Amino acid sequence: MTDLFAGMTGFLPALERIADGALLLRGFFAATEPELIADLRAIVKQAPFRHMVTPGGHTMSVAMTNCGASGWVTDRSGYRYDHIDPVSGQPWPAMPPSFRDLARRAAEQGGFDHFAPRACLINRYVPGAKMSLHQDKDELDLGAPIVSVSLGLPATFLFGGLQRGETPRKFRLDHGDIAVWGGPSRLAFHGVAPLADGEHPLMGPQRINLTFRKVA
Ligand code: MD3
Ligand code: FE
């Protein structure tokens, strides 16, 4: 397989710098995919996807759950990280080594060594679900990057600037793609366009995104 690409310099790894501190790694997790998906299934059994409500009273079209020591939650009282799943009253499922190691290896590619995420927010998009432009700023340590792993149906990722008004650039995120966001890009506005219909051979009619954060 590797011989096929010999001489195609720069083919492996497919690494795209999209902004200062922001990096796309295409087709990054092929080798560990079965373990990753099995671990994901086990997490979702323990902490099922749910549609959370924003402080403004809107029910999100994206369904969410978490694994790790800390999980991102929203309700009428605000956005926060909590070590307890409010649905079960129990701690979130532990972060499996397959998740932790993948996030660390991806961060390393972006020049962020020793990335040790405490939280993994798991987003599920079905066709029509979207995420409006926002900043991720509920984390205390903004020096740490965020690593995002895409599974299932392709999505159009919207990547704006540090001001809400800037017209976002569009990037296609496919199954197997990983993005690393740190440094000057850490507080960039970003979102996801409404998911198009489709059927992914492994994941079915949905897109799953894992976002790894150090949090504290
Ligand atoms: C760019 N999720 O959960 S992940 C989120 O695909 C979120 O589900 C999207 O935005 C998703 O908060 C996008 C990629 C991502 C995550 C954090 C970022 C991109 C980012 C922080 C700064 C800039
Ligand atoms: Fe975000």
Coordinates of C-alpha atoms and ligand atoms in Angstrom, one line a residue:
M1 CA 0.0 0.0 0.0
T2 CA 2.7 2.4 1.0
D3 CA 4.7 1.6 -2.1
L4 CA 1.9 2.8 -4.2
F5 CA 2.5 6.3 -2.8
A6 CA 6.3 6.3 -2.9
G7 CA 7.4 9.4 -4.6
M8 CA 4.2 11.2 -4.0
T9 CA 5.9 13.5 -1.5
G10 CA 3.5 15.1 1.0
F11 CA 0.8 12.5 0.4
L12 CA 1.2 10.9 3.8
P13 CA 0.1 12.3 6.2
A14 CA -2.4 14.5 4.4
L15 CA -2.1 17.7 6.5
E16 CA -3.7 21.0 5.6
R17 CA -3.0 24.2 7.5
I18 CA -6.1 26.3 7.3
A19 CA -5.2 29.2 9.6
D20 CA -2.6 30.1 12.2
G21 CA -2.9 27.3 14.7
A22 CA -5.6 25.3 12.8
L23 CA -4.8 22.1 11.0
L24 CA -6.8 19.4 9.1
L25 CA -5.6 15.8 9.1
R26 CA -7.4 13.9 6.4
G27 CA -8.1 10.2 6.8
F28 CA -6.2 10.0 10.1
F29 CA -7.7 7.2 12.1
A30 CA -8.1 4.3 9.6
A31 CA -5.9 1.9 11.6
T32 CA -7.9 2.3 14.9
E33 CA -11.3 2.8 13.4
P34 CA -13.0 -0.5 14.6
E35 CA -11.9 0.0 18.2
L36 CA -13.0 3.6 18.1
I37 CA -16.5 2.8 16.9
A38 CA -16.9 -0.1 19.3
D39 CA -15.9 2.2 22.2
L40 CA -18.3 4.9 21.0
R41 CA -21.1 2.4 21.0
A42 CA -20.4 1.4 24.6
I43 CA -20.3 5.0 25.7
V44 CA -23.6 5.8 24.1
K45 CA -25.2 2.8 25.8
Q46 CA -24.2 4.1 29.1
A47 CA -24.9 7.8 28.4
P48 CA -27.4 8.0 25.5
F49 CA -27.5 11.0 23.2
R50 CA -29.9 13.7 24.3
H51 CA -31.0 17.1 22.9
M52 CA -29.9 19.8 25.4
V53 CA -31.6 23.2 25.8
T54 CA -29.7 26.4 25.5
P55 CA -29.9 29.2 28.1
G56 CA -32.1 31.0 25.6
G57 CA -34.6 28.1 25.7
H58 CA -33.9 26.6 22.3
T59 CA -33.6 22.8 21.9
M60 CA -30.4 22.0 20.0
S61 CA -30.8 20.1 16.7
V62 CA -27.5 18.3 17.5
A63 CA -27.8 15.5 20.1
M64 CA -25.0 15.3 22.6
T65 CA -23.3 13.1 25.2
N66 CA -19.9 13.1 26.8
C67 CA -17.1 10.8 28.0
G68 CA -14.2 11.7 30.3
A69 CA -13.8 13.2 33.7
S70 CA -15.8 16.2 32.7
G71 CA -18.7 16.8 30.3
W72 CA -20.1 19.8 28.5
V73 CA -23.7 20.5 29.3
T74 CA -26.2 23.3 28.7
D75 CA -29.6 24.0 30.2
R76 CA -31.7 27.1 31.0
S77 CA -29.2 28.1 33.7
G78 CA -26.2 28.2 31.2
Y79 CA -23.3 26.4 29.6
R80 CA -20.8 24.6 31.9
Y81 CA -18.6 21.5 32.4
D82 CA -19.9 18.9 34.9
H83 CA -18.5 15.6 36.0
I84 CA -22.0 14.2 36.4
D85 CA -24.4 13.3 33.6
P86 CA -27.6 15.2 34.5
V87 CA -29.7 12.5 32.9
S88 CA -28.3 9.5 34.8
G89 CA -27.0 11.3 37.9
Q90 CA -23.8 9.3 37.4
P91 CA -20.3 10.3 36.3
W92 CA -19.9 10.4 32.5
P93 CA -18.4 7.2 31.0
A94 CA -14.6 7.1 31.3
M95 CA -12.6 8.2 28.2
P96 CA -11.4 5.0 26.5
P97 CA -7.7 4.7 25.6
S98 CA -8.6 4.5 21.9
F99 CA -10.1 8.1 22.2
R100 CA -7.4 9.5 24.4
D101 CA -4.5 8.2 22.3
L102 CA -6.0 9.3 19.0
A103 CA -6.5 12.9 20.3
R104 CA -3.0 13.0 21.6
R105 CA -1.4 11.8 18.4
A106 CA -3.5 14.3 16.4
A107 CA -2.5 17.2 18.7
E108 CA 1.1 16.2 18.3
Q109 CA 0.8 16.6 14.5
G110 CA -0.3 20.2 15.3
G111 CA 2.7 20.8 17.4
F112 CA 0.8 20.5 20.7
D113 CA 2.7 17.9 22.8
H114 CA 1.3 15.9 25.7
F115 CA -2.3 16.9 25.0
A116 CA -4.3 15.2 27.8
P117 CA -8.0 15.9 27.3
R118 CA -10.3 15.6 30.3
A119 CA -13.5 16.0 28.3
C120 CA -14.8 14.5 25.1
L121 CA -18.1 16.0 23.8
I122 CA -19.8 13.7 21.4
N123 CA -22.1 15.4 18.9
R124 CA -24.6 13.5 16.7
Y125 CA -26.0 15.2 13.5
V126 CA -28.9 13.7 11.6
P127 CA -29.8 15.2 8.2
G128 CA -30.9 18.8 8.8
A129 CA -29.1 19.2 12.1
K130 CA -26.7 22.1 12.3
M131 CA -24.6 24.1 14.7
S132 CA -24.8 27.9 14.5
L133 CA -21.6 30.0 14.5
H134 CA -20.2 30.2 18.0
Q135 CA -16.9 30.4 20.0
D136 CA -15.8 27.7 22.4
K137 CA -14.9 29.6 25.5
D138 CA -16.3 27.6 28.4
E139 CA -12.8 26.2 29.0
L140 CA -10.4 27.7 31.6
D141 CA -7.2 26.8 29.8
L142 CA -7.5 28.4 26.4
G143 CA -3.8 27.6 25.8
A144 CA -4.7 24.0 25.1
P145 CA -6.0 23.0 21.7
I146 CA -9.3 21.4 20.8
V147 CA -9.1 18.2 18.7
S148 CA -12.1 17.3 16.6
V149 CA -12.8 13.9 15.0
S150 CA -15.4 13.4 12.3
L151 CA -17.2 10.1 11.7
G152 CA -20.0 9.2 9.3
L153 CA -21.7 11.5 6.8
P154 CA -19.7 14.4 5.4
A155 CA -20.4 17.9 6.8
T156 CA -19.7 21.5 5.7
F157 CA -17.6 23.1 8.5
L158 CA -17.8 26.9 8.7
F159 CA -14.7 28.5 9.9
G160 CA -14.9 32.3 10.6
G161 CA -12.6 34.8 12.2
L162 CA -12.3 36.2 15.7
Q163 CA -15.2 38.5 15.0
R164 CA -18.7 37.2 14.5
G165 CA -19.3 39.4 11.4
E166 CA -16.5 37.8 9.3
T167 CA -17.8 35.6 6.5
P168 CA -16.8 32.0 7.3
R169 CA -14.7 29.8 5.0
K170 CA -16.2 26.4 4.2
F171 CA -14.4 23.1 4.6
R172 CA -15.7 19.6 3.9
L173 CA -15.2 17.2 6.8
D174 CA -15.4 13.5 6.0
H175 CA -15.3 10.3 8.0
G176 CA -11.7 10.0 9.2
D177 CA -10.8 13.6 9.2
I178 CA -9.4 15.3 12.3
A179 CA -9.0 19.0 13.0
V180 CA -6.7 20.6 15.6
W181 CA -7.5 24.1 16.7
G182 CA -5.1 26.0 18.9
G183 CA -3.1 29.2 19.3
P184 CA -4.6 32.1 17.5
S185 CA -7.5 30.0 16.1
R186 CA -8.7 28.7 19.4
L187 CA -11.3 31.4 19.8
A188 CA -12.4 31.6 16.1
F189 CA -16.1 31.6 15.4
H190 CA -17.2 28.3 13.8
G191 CA -20.2 26.2 13.0
V192 CA -21.6 23.4 10.9
A193 CA -24.1 23.8 8.0
P194 CA -27.3 21.7 8.0
L195 CA -26.3 18.1 7.4
A196 CA -27.3 16.7 4.0
D197 CA -29.2 13.5 3.6
G198 CA -27.1 10.3 3.1
E199 CA -26.2 6.9 4.3
H200 CA -22.7 6.2 5.5
P201 CA -21.6 2.5 5.1
L202 CA -20.3 2.2 8.7
M203 CA -22.2 4.9 10.6
G204 CA -25.6 5.0 8.8
P205 CA -27.6 8.2 8.3
Q206 CA -25.7 10.4 10.7
R207 CA -22.5 12.3 11.5
I208 CA -20.7 11.9 14.8
N209 CA -18.2 14.5 15.9
L210 CA -15.9 14.0 18.9
T211 CA -14.3 17.1 20.4
F212 CA -11.6 16.7 22.9
R213 CA -10.9 19.5 25.3
K214 CA -8.5 19.8 28.2
V215 CA -11.1 22.1 30.0
A216 CA -9.3 23.1 33.2
Ligands
MD3_1 C1 -12.7 25.9 15.5 N1 -18.5 21.1 17.1 O1 -18.9 21.0 19.7 S1 -15.9 20.6 15.8 C2 -18.5 22.1 19.3 O2 -18.5 19.4 14.1 C3 -18.4 22.2 17.8 O3 -19.6 19.1 15.9 C4 -18.5 21.1 15.6 O4 -18.1 23.3 17.3 C5 -18.8 19.8 15.2 O5 -18.3 23.1 20.0 C6 -17.2 21.5 15.1 C7 -14.5 21.5 15.3 C8 -14.2 22.7 16.2 C9 -14.2 22.6 17.6 C10 -13.7 23.7 18.3 C11 -13.2 24.8 17.6 C12 -13.7 23.7 15.6 C13 -13.2 24.8 16.2 C14 -12.6 25.9 18.3 C15 -12.1 27.0 17.6 C16 -12.1 27.0 16.2
FE2 FE -17.5 24.6 18.9

